[in-house]
């Protein structure tokens, strides 16, 4: 931990994607930056580690597929490909296997997706077409600070995309969500993406999630980093060090008295953790608002090592970068609503990704890693391995036969790997429409930590969860203006 006389321009607590984005921005502005990370490894939700299943095999600890890696304004300017991060985009962005019938597939090519959806094809085109055409604006609006209008949204195509997003969310996030569909394929395909919000269905925030990520699936795609999510973290860390930043691991901060003196402090921690650290100095109104910010429902992580590919009944599913496990829209809604009510569904909603689909280098001696999540009630201590094997086997008979090893991190233990994931909530706060416009509290400045010079920059604040770096970027720009008088954000490109 820092010594008592140490003085810095800025201290960043938490080396997840948002904390590193904040640190990079501040260091590139010429500031002396120290990053403190409680874990022994850097990256937070973007780490790739050996979990002990097979010697030499690594698994993504949280994020595995990155729909925002090419769409995030911060990461776009940071230019991951320009830094040697290879982002491979699958031809099939995501798949929705259906029991006893062909799967619904979201190709990167919108028209190919439309052709494959049969009776739902025209409805898919009319829903997603305007969003895909204005995908830059859609991403900018969703990933903005929720207090300003991105310039992309003011252009004619962008304006249509942003308006289309709002109207489509009102349809797909309410009881009207089935009106446009004729079959099972279209609504199931969209609902699998909506379930990323881990919330009751239908819901406005879940619909917004589905529509934004769905639009990106047909524009920039959902890339998989070669080598795993750690490649993104390593690029951020390398840039920070190149600009004089210092990082310290195993530095768990529980109170502000542990910190060195600095002109600005940025926290990539949950709202609850910020209260623990600074609560005795916070403005009472800020503290009260942060204390009211609830955690949401949860995931259990189940990793596998397989002797061969998943034996999907529909072989095309094996080419998808992401697979949503839950069956039909009605089945997924029932599972998500059970979780919201505190119950474990017999067949949980799940996400699955086999990174070797795009990155064969992840195989070890013919064995391949498989990444899965199961949605569970907050704080669940249930080992979800068997439930996930049953769920996968619905759509891939014989899956059990290719499992060589497995490991589950129950929701109740997710915080042991990332302190922000309290009770297994990987979004560091509930995903509802209200909590997306008042995240983590209703205020003009979401990033204000309630103490002069203190900023919150985690998933607990705008724009919310995901590996995009935007919370850190927004907070860092405010710190530059308010604490250092620097009004022009530094360039992020590799050549600067």
Protein backbone atom coordinates (compact mmCIF):
# COMPACT_ATOMS: atom_id res chain seq x y z
CA UNK A 1 0.00 0.00 0.00
CA UNK A 2 1.11 3.62 -0.46
CA UNK A 3 3.29 5.28 2.13
CA UNK A 4 1.86 8.09 4.26
CA UNK A 5 3.89 10.87 2.60
CA UNK A 6 3.28 9.81 -0.97
CA UNK A 7 1.63 12.48 -3.15
CA UNK A 8 0.10 11.86 -6.59
CA UNK A 9 -1.86 13.82 -9.14
CA UNK A 10 -4.45 11.06 -9.40
CA UNK A 11 -5.13 7.72 -7.77
CA UNK A 12 -7.37 5.14 -9.46
CA UNK A 13 -8.73 2.32 -7.31
CA UNK A 14 -9.65 -0.77 -9.33
CA UNK A 15 -7.95 -2.01 -12.49
CA UNK A 16 -10.98 -3.23 -14.39
CA UNK A 17 -11.68 -1.87 -17.89
CA UNK A 18 -13.20 1.35 -16.53
CA UNK A 19 -10.43 1.96 -14.02
CA UNK A 20 -7.78 1.37 -16.68
CA UNK A 21 -9.62 3.63 -19.14
CA UNK A 22 -9.65 6.40 -16.53
CA UNK A 23 -5.98 5.87 -15.73
CA UNK A 24 -4.94 5.88 -19.40
CA UNK A 25 -6.85 9.10 -20.02
CA UNK A 26 -5.30 10.85 -17.02
CA UNK A 27 -1.78 9.62 -17.76
CA UNK A 28 -2.02 10.73 -21.38
CA UNK A 29 -2.90 14.20 -20.10
CA UNK A 30 0.51 14.29 -18.43
CA UNK A 31 -0.58 13.47 -14.88
CA UNK A 32 1.21 11.28 -12.36
CA UNK A 33 -1.19 8.33 -11.97
CA UNK A 34 -1.19 5.46 -9.49
CA UNK A 35 -3.55 2.49 -9.92
CA UNK A 36 -4.33 0.29 -6.91
CA UNK A 37 -5.84 -3.15 -7.55
CA UNK A 38 -7.03 -5.44 -4.77
CA UNK A 39 -6.55 -8.67 -6.74
CA UNK A 40 -3.20 -10.18 -7.65
CA UNK A 41 -3.96 -9.81 -11.39
CA UNK A 42 -5.07 -6.83 -13.47
CA UNK A 43 -8.23 -6.55 -15.56
CA UNK A 44 -11.23 -7.03 -13.28
CA UNK A 45 -13.94 -8.48 -15.52
CA UNK A 46 -11.51 -8.73 -18.46
CA UNK A 47 -9.03 -11.33 -17.23
CA UNK A 48 -7.96 -14.66 -18.72
CA UNK A 49 -6.51 -17.08 -16.19
CA UNK A 50 -5.52 -20.69 -15.67
CA UNK A 51 -8.34 -22.01 -13.46
CA UNK A 52 -6.68 -25.38 -12.94
CA UNK A 53 -8.97 -27.48 -15.16
CA UNK A 54 -6.25 -28.56 -17.61
CA UNK A 55 -2.54 -27.68 -17.31
CA UNK A 56 -1.83 -24.72 -19.54
CA UNK A 57 -5.47 -24.03 -20.44
CA UNK A 58 -6.80 -20.54 -19.74
CA UNK A 59 -10.39 -19.39 -19.30
CA UNK A 60 -11.94 -15.94 -19.40
CA UNK A 61 -12.86 -15.16 -15.81
CA UNK A 62 -15.86 -12.96 -16.66
CA UNK A 63 -16.23 -11.40 -20.12
CA UNK A 64 -15.41 -13.58 -23.12
CA UNK A 65 -17.12 -12.07 -26.18
CA UNK A 66 -16.94 -8.31 -26.72
CA UNK A 67 -19.79 -6.70 -28.67
CA UNK A 68 -18.54 -3.26 -27.58
CA UNK A 69 -14.85 -3.70 -28.40
CA UNK A 70 -15.29 -2.13 -31.85
CA UNK A 71 -18.29 0.07 -31.00
CA UNK A 72 -17.26 1.80 -27.76
CA UNK A 73 -16.16 5.39 -28.56
CA UNK A 74 -13.33 5.02 -26.03
CA UNK A 75 -12.05 1.71 -27.39
CA UNK A 76 -12.59 2.87 -30.97
CA UNK A 77 -10.29 5.84 -30.39
CA UNK A 78 -7.89 3.72 -28.33
CA UNK A 79 -7.71 1.45 -31.41
CA UNK A 80 -7.21 -2.07 -30.11
CA UNK A 81 -6.37 -3.53 -33.56
CA UNK A 82 -3.77 -0.80 -34.01
CA UNK A 83 -2.12 -2.04 -30.83
CA UNK A 84 -1.89 -5.62 -32.01
CA UNK A 85 -5.06 -6.92 -30.35
CA UNK A 86 -6.58 -9.33 -32.86
CA UNK A 87 -10.37 -9.19 -32.70
CA UNK A 88 -11.95 -12.00 -34.72
CA UNK A 89 -15.56 -11.47 -35.74
CA UNK A 90 -17.65 -14.64 -36.21
CA UNK A 91 -19.88 -15.00 -39.25
CA UNK A 92 -22.68 -15.93 -36.82
CA UNK A 93 -22.73 -13.36 -34.04
CA UNK A 94 -25.04 -15.38 -31.80
CA UNK A 95 -27.30 -18.41 -31.97
CA UNK A 96 -30.52 -19.45 -30.24
CA UNK A 97 -30.89 -23.24 -30.33
CA UNK A 98 -34.48 -24.46 -30.17
CA UNK A 99 -35.46 -27.93 -29.01
CA UNK A 100 -36.66 -30.21 -31.80
CA UNK A 101 -36.29 -27.63 -34.59
CA UNK A 102 -33.56 -25.65 -36.38
CA UNK A 103 -31.83 -22.94 -34.41
CA UNK A 104 -32.42 -19.22 -34.94
CA UNK A 105 -29.18 -17.58 -36.07
CA UNK A 106 -28.07 -13.95 -36.04
CA UNK A 107 -25.53 -13.62 -38.82
CA UNK A 108 -23.40 -10.53 -39.06
CA UNK A 109 -25.10 -10.09 -42.43
CA UNK A 110 -28.57 -8.70 -41.67
CA UNK A 111 -30.15 -9.96 -44.88
CA UNK A 112 -28.85 -13.47 -44.37
CA UNK A 113 -30.41 -13.39 -40.91
CA UNK A 114 -33.72 -12.23 -42.39
CA UNK A 115 -33.67 -15.05 -44.92
CA UNK A 116 -33.12 -17.64 -42.20
CA UNK A 117 -35.98 -16.44 -40.00
CA UNK A 118 -38.73 -17.38 -42.45
CA UNK A 119 -42.06 -15.89 -41.36
CA UNK A 120 -40.28 -13.62 -38.87
CA UNK A 121 -37.73 -12.34 -41.40
CA UNK A 122 -39.61 -9.23 -42.51
CA UNK A 123 -40.39 -8.32 -38.90
CA UNK A 124 -36.70 -8.68 -38.00
CA UNK A 125 -35.68 -6.44 -40.89
CA UNK A 126 -38.17 -3.72 -39.99
CA UNK A 127 -37.11 -3.84 -36.33
CA UNK A 128 -33.34 -4.05 -36.73
CA UNK A 129 -32.77 -2.35 -40.10
CA UNK A 130 -33.00 1.29 -38.89
CA UNK A 131 -30.90 0.47 -35.82
CA UNK A 132 -28.19 -1.16 -37.92
CA UNK A 133 -28.14 1.81 -40.31
CA UNK A 134 -27.73 4.16 -37.36
CA UNK A 135 -25.64 1.83 -35.19
CA UNK A 136 -22.97 4.47 -34.50
CA UNK A 137 -25.62 6.74 -33.00
CA UNK A 138 -27.30 3.90 -31.15
CA UNK A 139 -24.01 2.93 -29.50
CA UNK A 140 -23.12 6.57 -28.75
CA UNK A 141 -26.49 7.23 -27.11
CA UNK A 142 -26.45 4.07 -25.00
CA UNK A 143 -22.77 4.45 -24.04
CA UNK A 144 -22.87 8.20 -23.45
CA UNK A 145 -22.98 9.96 -20.09
CA UNK A 146 -26.80 10.09 -20.31
CA UNK A 147 -26.62 13.85 -19.81
CA UNK A 148 -25.59 15.04 -23.26
CA UNK A 149 -26.56 14.31 -26.87
CA UNK A 150 -23.79 12.65 -28.89
CA UNK A 151 -23.07 14.36 -32.20
CA UNK A 152 -23.69 11.05 -34.00
CA UNK A 153 -27.33 11.23 -32.91
CA UNK A 154 -27.80 14.63 -34.57
CA UNK A 155 -27.03 13.36 -38.07
CA UNK A 156 -30.07 12.28 -40.13
CA UNK A 157 -29.27 8.57 -40.13
CA UNK A 158 -28.18 8.70 -36.50
CA UNK A 159 -31.33 10.54 -35.48
CA UNK A 160 -33.46 7.85 -37.10
CA UNK A 161 -31.45 5.16 -35.34
CA UNK A 162 -31.76 6.83 -31.93
CA UNK A 163 -35.50 7.41 -32.36
CA UNK A 164 -35.91 3.87 -33.64
CA UNK A 165 -34.18 2.55 -30.53
CA UNK A 166 -36.63 4.33 -28.24
CA UNK A 167 -39.72 3.25 -30.14
CA UNK A 168 -38.54 -0.34 -30.52
CA UNK A 169 -37.74 -0.54 -26.79
CA UNK A 170 -41.25 0.61 -25.97
CA UNK A 171 -42.56 -2.26 -28.08
CA UNK A 172 -40.17 -5.04 -27.10
CA UNK A 173 -39.98 -4.03 -23.44
CA UNK A 174 -43.72 -4.16 -22.77
CA UNK A 175 -46.71 -6.47 -23.14
CA UNK A 176 -46.73 -5.58 -26.87
CA UNK A 177 -43.53 -7.54 -27.44
CA UNK A 178 -45.17 -10.43 -29.32
CA UNK A 179 -47.38 -8.42 -31.69
CA UNK A 180 -44.98 -8.27 -34.64
CA UNK A 181 -43.87 -11.91 -34.58
CA UNK A 182 -45.47 -14.86 -36.37
CA UNK A 183 -43.20 -17.73 -35.35
CA UNK A 184 -40.90 -18.77 -32.51
CA UNK A 185 -37.56 -17.95 -34.12
CA UNK A 186 -37.57 -14.14 -34.20
CA UNK A 187 -38.77 -13.51 -30.65
CA UNK A 188 -36.50 -16.21 -29.24
CA UNK A 189 -33.48 -14.75 -31.03
CA UNK A 190 -34.11 -11.29 -29.60
CA UNK A 191 -34.99 -12.51 -26.11
CA UNK A 192 -31.70 -14.36 -25.79
CA UNK A 193 -29.93 -11.01 -26.12
CA UNK A 194 -32.39 -9.26 -23.80
CA UNK A 195 -31.51 -11.79 -21.11
CA UNK A 196 -28.02 -10.27 -20.88
CA UNK A 197 -29.69 -7.72 -18.58
CA UNK A 198 -30.55 -10.50 -16.05
CA UNK A 199 -33.94 -9.00 -15.28
CA UNK A 200 -37.63 -9.90 -15.45
CA UNK A 201 -39.02 -10.06 -18.97
CA UNK A 202 -40.37 -8.13 -20.73
CA UNK A 203 -38.66 -4.98 -19.44
CA UNK A 204 -37.59 -1.70 -21.04
CA UNK A 205 -33.95 -1.91 -19.97
CA UNK A 206 -33.67 -5.49 -21.21
CA UNK A 207 -35.25 -4.49 -24.52
CA UNK A 208 -32.80 -1.61 -24.89
CA UNK A 209 -29.94 -4.00 -24.22
CA UNK A 210 -31.21 -6.45 -26.83
CA UNK A 211 -31.73 -3.81 -29.49
CA UNK A 212 -28.37 -2.13 -29.02
CA UNK A 213 -26.38 -5.37 -28.91
CA UNK A 214 -28.52 -6.80 -31.72
CA UNK A 215 -27.75 -3.82 -33.94
CA UNK A 216 -24.03 -4.21 -33.27
CA UNK A 217 -24.27 -7.90 -34.17
CA UNK A 218 -25.18 -6.83 -37.71
CA UNK A 219 -22.73 -3.91 -37.95
CA UNK A 220 -19.39 -4.20 -36.13
CA UNK A 221 -20.13 -7.76 -35.02
CA UNK A 222 -19.42 -9.47 -31.69
CA UNK A 223 -15.65 -10.05 -31.75
CA UNK A 224 -13.60 -12.53 -29.73
CA UNK A 225 -10.07 -11.38 -28.78
CA UNK A 226 -7.34 -13.81 -29.74
CA UNK A 227 -5.79 -15.04 -26.51
CA UNK A 228 -8.83 -14.07 -24.45
CA UNK A 229 -10.12 -10.92 -22.78
CA UNK A 230 -6.74 -10.41 -21.16
CA UNK A 231 -5.50 -9.09 -24.51
CA UNK A 232 -7.67 -5.98 -24.05
CA UNK A 233 -6.43 -5.48 -20.49
CA UNK A 234 -2.80 -5.95 -21.51
CA UNK A 235 -3.13 -3.27 -24.21
CA UNK A 236 -4.54 -0.79 -21.70
CA UNK A 237 -1.86 -1.61 -19.13
CA UNK A 238 0.94 -1.28 -21.70
CA UNK A 239 -0.30 2.16 -22.75
CA UNK A 240 -0.64 3.31 -19.14
CA UNK A 241 2.90 2.25 -18.31
CA UNK A 242 4.20 3.85 -21.50
CA UNK A 243 2.80 7.17 -20.26
CA UNK A 244 4.29 6.92 -16.80
CA UNK A 245 1.45 5.31 -14.88
CA UNK A 246 2.18 2.97 -11.99
CA UNK A 247 0.14 -0.10 -11.04
CA UNK A 248 0.14 -2.00 -7.76
CA UNK A 249 -1.69 -5.27 -7.20
CA UNK A 250 -2.76 -6.85 -3.90
CA UNK A 251 -3.67 -3.35 -2.69
CA UNK A 252 -7.17 -3.68 -1.27
CA UNK A 253 -8.60 -0.31 -0.20
CA UNK A 254 -11.32 -0.24 2.46
CA UNK A 255 -10.97 3.33 3.78
CA UNK A 256 -9.72 6.65 2.45
CA UNK A 257 -7.04 6.84 5.13
CA UNK A 258 -5.19 4.06 3.27
CA UNK A 259 -4.77 6.27 0.22
CA UNK A 260 -1.89 8.62 -0.60
CA UNK A 261 -2.59 12.32 -0.99
CA UNK A 262 -3.85 13.20 -4.46
CA UNK A 263 -5.80 15.91 -6.26
CA UNK A 264 -8.21 13.37 -7.77
CA UNK A 265 -9.42 9.91 -6.85
CA UNK A 266 -11.32 7.71 -9.28
CA UNK A 267 -12.98 4.50 -8.11
CA UNK A 268 -13.75 1.51 -10.29
CA UNK A 269 -15.69 -0.04 -7.39
CA UNK A 270 -19.33 -0.67 -6.58
CA UNK A 271 -21.45 2.14 -5.17
CA UNK A 272 -21.58 0.24 -1.86
CA UNK A 273 -17.79 0.03 -1.71
CA UNK A 274 -17.46 3.76 -2.36
CA UNK A 275 -19.71 4.40 0.63
CA UNK A 276 -17.55 2.10 2.75
CA UNK A 277 -14.40 3.96 1.73
CA UNK A 278 -15.61 7.59 1.80
CA UNK A 279 -18.94 7.47 3.65
CA UNK A 280 -17.72 9.33 6.72
CA UNK A 281 -16.78 12.31 4.54
CA UNK A 282 -19.52 12.19 1.89
CA UNK A 283 -22.23 14.77 1.52
CA UNK A 284 -25.24 13.17 3.26
CA UNK A 285 -27.44 13.39 0.15
CA UNK A 286 -24.86 11.54 -1.96
CA UNK A 287 -24.34 8.88 0.66
CA UNK A 288 -28.08 8.31 1.00
CA UNK A 289 -28.47 8.01 -2.76
CA UNK A 290 -25.63 5.52 -3.10
CA UNK A 291 -26.91 3.45 -0.20
CA UNK A 292 -30.27 3.13 -1.95
CA UNK A 293 -28.70 1.77 -5.14
CA UNK A 294 -29.61 -1.94 -5.21
CA UNK A 295 -27.65 -4.88 -6.51
CA UNK A 296 -29.39 -7.00 -9.14
CA UNK A 297 -29.75 -10.69 -9.83
CA UNK A 298 -26.79 -12.86 -10.47
CA UNK A 299 -24.80 -15.39 -12.41
CA UNK A 300 -22.94 -18.54 -11.51
CA UNK A 301 -19.90 -19.17 -13.67
CA UNK A 302 -19.39 -22.70 -15.00
CA UNK A 303 -16.23 -23.43 -16.99
CA UNK A 304 -15.58 -26.66 -18.82
CA UNK A 305 -12.74 -28.40 -20.57
CA UNK A 306 -13.98 -30.50 -23.48
CA UNK A 307 -12.48 -33.32 -25.49
CA UNK A 308 -14.21 -32.11 -28.64
CA UNK A 309 -16.67 -29.52 -29.93
CA UNK A 310 -20.12 -29.23 -28.40
CA UNK A 311 -22.26 -31.78 -30.30
CA UNK A 312 -25.05 -29.40 -31.30
CA UNK A 313 -28.15 -30.98 -32.84
CA UNK A 314 -28.10 -28.10 -35.33
CA UNK A 315 -24.48 -28.13 -36.48
CA UNK A 316 -24.62 -24.48 -37.52
CA UNK A 317 -24.71 -23.43 -33.86
CA UNK A 318 -21.10 -24.58 -33.58
CA UNK A 319 -19.99 -21.64 -35.74
CA UNK A 320 -21.53 -19.00 -33.47
CA UNK A 321 -19.33 -16.93 -31.20
CA UNK A 322 -22.07 -16.76 -28.57
CA UNK A 323 -24.93 -19.15 -27.82
CA UNK A 324 -27.97 -18.20 -25.74
CA UNK A 325 -29.37 -21.18 -23.87
CA UNK A 326 -32.99 -21.04 -22.87
CA UNK A 327 -35.20 -22.20 -25.71
CA UNK A 328 -38.25 -20.19 -26.69
CA UNK A 329 -39.18 -16.68 -25.62
CA UNK A 330 -41.77 -18.05 -23.21
CA UNK A 331 -39.27 -20.46 -21.65
CA UNK A 332 -36.64 -17.76 -21.20
CA UNK A 333 -39.12 -15.29 -19.73
CA UNK A 334 -40.31 -17.93 -17.27
CA UNK A 335 -36.73 -18.69 -16.21
CA UNK A 336 -35.76 -15.03 -15.79
CA UNK A 337 -38.95 -14.22 -13.88
CA UNK A 338 -38.31 -17.16 -11.56
CA UNK A 339 -34.83 -15.82 -10.81
CA UNK A 340 -36.27 -12.36 -10.11
CA UNK A 341 -38.66 -14.03 -7.64
CA UNK A 342 -35.74 -15.70 -5.86
CA UNK A 343 -36.20 -19.19 -7.31
CA UNK A 344 -33.80 -21.43 -9.22
CA UNK A 345 -35.46 -22.53 -12.48
CA UNK A 346 -34.96 -26.18 -13.35
CA UNK A 347 -33.49 -25.10 -16.69
CA UNK A 348 -31.76 -21.75 -16.15
CA UNK A 349 -31.11 -19.11 -18.75
CA UNK A 350 -27.51 -19.45 -19.80
CA UNK A 351 -24.81 -18.01 -22.05
CA UNK A 352 -22.12 -20.08 -23.72
CA UNK A 353 -19.03 -19.38 -25.77
CA UNK A 354 -16.41 -21.70 -27.22
CA UNK A 355 -13.47 -19.37 -27.98
CA UNK A 356 -11.81 -21.96 -30.23
CA UNK A 357 -14.53 -21.26 -32.81
CA UNK A 358 -12.47 -18.18 -33.71
CA UNK A 359 -9.21 -18.79 -31.83
CA UNK A 360 -7.85 -22.35 -32.20
CA UNK A 361 -4.76 -21.31 -30.24
CA UNK A 362 -6.83 -21.65 -27.06
CA UNK A 363 -6.83 -25.46 -27.45
CA UNK A 364 -4.40 -27.45 -25.30
CA UNK A 365 -3.44 -30.98 -26.36
CA UNK A 366 -6.68 -31.34 -28.29
CA UNK A 367 -8.81 -30.09 -25.38
CA UNK A 368 -10.81 -26.88 -25.58
CA UNK A 369 -12.15 -24.44 -22.97
CA UNK A 370 -15.87 -23.70 -22.80
CA UNK A 371 -17.22 -20.60 -21.02
CA UNK A 372 -20.76 -20.53 -19.61
CA UNK A 373 -22.93 -18.46 -17.27
CA UNK A 374 -26.14 -19.54 -15.55
CA UNK A 375 -28.59 -16.92 -14.29
CA UNK A 376 -29.48 -17.43 -10.61
CA UNK A 377 -30.98 -15.47 -7.72
CA UNK A 378 -28.67 -13.00 -5.99
CA UNK A 379 -26.42 -14.64 -3.42
CA UNK A 380 -27.10 -18.20 -4.60
CA UNK A 381 -24.59 -20.73 -3.28
CA UNK A 382 -25.80 -23.49 -5.62
CA UNK A 383 -23.26 -25.30 -7.81
CA UNK A 384 -24.85 -24.93 -11.25
CA UNK A 385 -22.64 -27.41 -13.10
CA UNK A 386 -25.24 -30.16 -13.41
CA UNK A 387 -28.03 -27.72 -14.31
CA UNK A 388 -25.90 -26.28 -17.11
CA UNK A 389 -24.98 -29.72 -18.42
CA UNK A 390 -28.70 -30.55 -18.61
CA UNK A 391 -29.52 -27.27 -20.30
CA UNK A 392 -26.78 -27.63 -22.91
CA UNK A 393 -27.72 -31.28 -23.49
CA UNK A 394 -31.24 -30.21 -24.49
CA UNK A 395 -29.74 -28.75 -27.64
CA UNK A 396 -26.56 -30.82 -27.84
CA UNK A 397 -27.30 -34.50 -27.04
CA UNK A 398 -24.13 -36.21 -25.90
CA UNK A 399 -22.58 -33.07 -24.42
CA UNK A 400 -21.90 -34.86 -21.13
CA UNK A 401 -19.66 -37.31 -22.99
CA UNK A 402 -17.21 -34.60 -24.12
CA UNK A 403 -16.81 -32.99 -20.69
CA UNK A 404 -13.33 -33.69 -19.32
CA UNK A 405 -13.33 -31.28 -16.38
CA UNK A 406 -15.48 -28.51 -14.95
CA UNK A 407 -15.50 -25.84 -12.29
CA UNK A 408 -18.32 -23.70 -10.91
CA UNK A 409 -18.03 -20.35 -9.14
CA UNK A 410 -21.42 -19.95 -7.40
CA UNK A 411 -22.96 -16.50 -7.34
CA UNK A 412 -22.24 -16.18 -3.61
CA UNK A 413 -18.51 -16.53 -4.33
CA UNK A 414 -18.17 -14.30 -7.40
CA UNK A 415 -16.96 -11.44 -5.20
CA UNK A 416 -13.92 -13.52 -4.25
CA UNK A 417 -12.70 -13.04 -7.83
CA UNK A 418 -14.00 -9.50 -8.31
CA UNK A 419 -15.08 -7.46 -5.28
CA UNK A 420 -17.60 -5.54 -7.41
CA UNK A 421 -19.68 -8.67 -8.08
CA UNK A 422 -21.53 -8.72 -4.79
CA UNK A 423 -23.88 -11.70 -4.62
CA UNK A 424 -22.94 -12.59 -8.19
CA UNK A 425 -24.22 -9.35 -9.74
CA UNK A 426 -21.76 -8.85 -12.62
CA UNK A 427 -23.39 -5.51 -13.49
CA UNK A 428 -22.48 -4.00 -10.08
CA UNK A 429 -26.06 -2.79 -9.71
CA UNK A 430 -29.57 -3.58 -10.87
CA UNK A 431 -30.44 -3.15 -14.56
CA UNK A 432 -33.81 -1.41 -14.76
CA UNK A 433 -34.95 1.54 -16.84
CA UNK A 434 -34.99 3.76 -13.78
CA UNK A 435 -31.54 2.62 -12.76
CA UNK A 436 -30.17 3.31 -16.22
CA UNK A 437 -31.27 6.96 -16.06
CA UNK A 438 -30.38 7.34 -12.37
CA UNK A 439 -27.28 5.19 -12.09
CA UNK A 440 -26.33 4.98 -9.26
CA UNK A 441 -28.50 7.87 -8.01
CA UNK A 442 -30.60 10.66 -9.45
CA UNK A 443 -28.12 13.50 -10.03
CA UNK A 444 -26.86 15.74 -12.79
CA UNK A 445 -23.36 14.31 -12.43
CA UNK A 446 -23.42 10.53 -12.02
CA UNK A 447 -19.67 10.41 -11.41
CA UNK A 448 -19.62 12.75 -8.41
CA UNK A 449 -18.44 10.77 -5.37
CA UNK A 450 -19.81 13.21 -2.82
CA UNK A 451 -16.34 14.39 -1.72
CA UNK A 452 -14.33 17.06 -3.61
CA UNK A 453 -12.03 15.31 -6.06
CA UNK A 454 -13.65 11.87 -5.66
CA UNK A 455 -15.30 10.22 -8.68
CA UNK A 456 -17.12 6.93 -9.24
CA UNK A 457 -16.24 5.35 -12.60
CA UNK A 458 -17.39 1.73 -12.40
CA UNK A 459 -20.29 -0.22 -13.91
CA UNK A 460 -22.33 1.17 -11.01
CA UNK A 461 -22.50 4.46 -12.89
CA UNK A 462 -23.40 5.53 -16.44
CA UNK A 463 -23.45 4.00 -18.95
CA UNK A 464 -23.57 0.73 -17.01
CA UNK A 465 -22.12 -2.74 -17.51
CA UNK A 466 -19.92 -4.00 -20.30
CA UNK A 467 -16.28 -3.92 -21.38
CA UNK A 468 -16.31 -0.48 -22.98
CA UNK A 469 -14.25 1.80 -20.71
CA UNK A 470 -16.81 4.57 -21.04
CA UNK A 471 -17.49 5.08 -17.31
CA UNK A 472 -13.77 5.59 -16.75
CA UNK A 473 -13.41 7.86 -19.77
CA UNK A 474 -16.36 10.07 -18.78
CA UNK A 475 -15.21 10.34 -15.16
CA UNK A 476 -11.60 11.06 -16.12
CA UNK A 477 -12.62 13.89 -18.42
CA UNK A 478 -14.60 15.46 -15.58
CA UNK A 479 -11.62 15.14 -13.26
CA UNK A 480 -9.33 16.74 -15.83
CA UNK A 481 -11.62 19.77 -16.14
CA UNK A 482 -12.62 20.17 -12.51
CA UNK A 483 -9.37 19.33 -10.72
CA UNK A 484 -6.66 20.21 -13.24
CA UNK A 485 -8.22 22.80 -15.55
CA UNK A 486 -7.62 20.58 -18.61
CA UNK A 487 -10.62 21.00 -20.88
CA UNK A 488 -9.37 19.14 -23.96
CA UNK A 489 -9.35 15.35 -23.55
CA UNK A 490 -6.04 13.79 -24.65
CA UNK A 491 -5.79 11.75 -27.80
CA UNK A 492 -5.81 8.00 -27.31
CA UNK A 493 -4.45 6.71 -30.61
CA UNK A 494 -1.41 4.41 -30.54
CA UNK A 495 0.77 6.98 -32.32
CA UNK A 496 0.47 9.56 -29.53
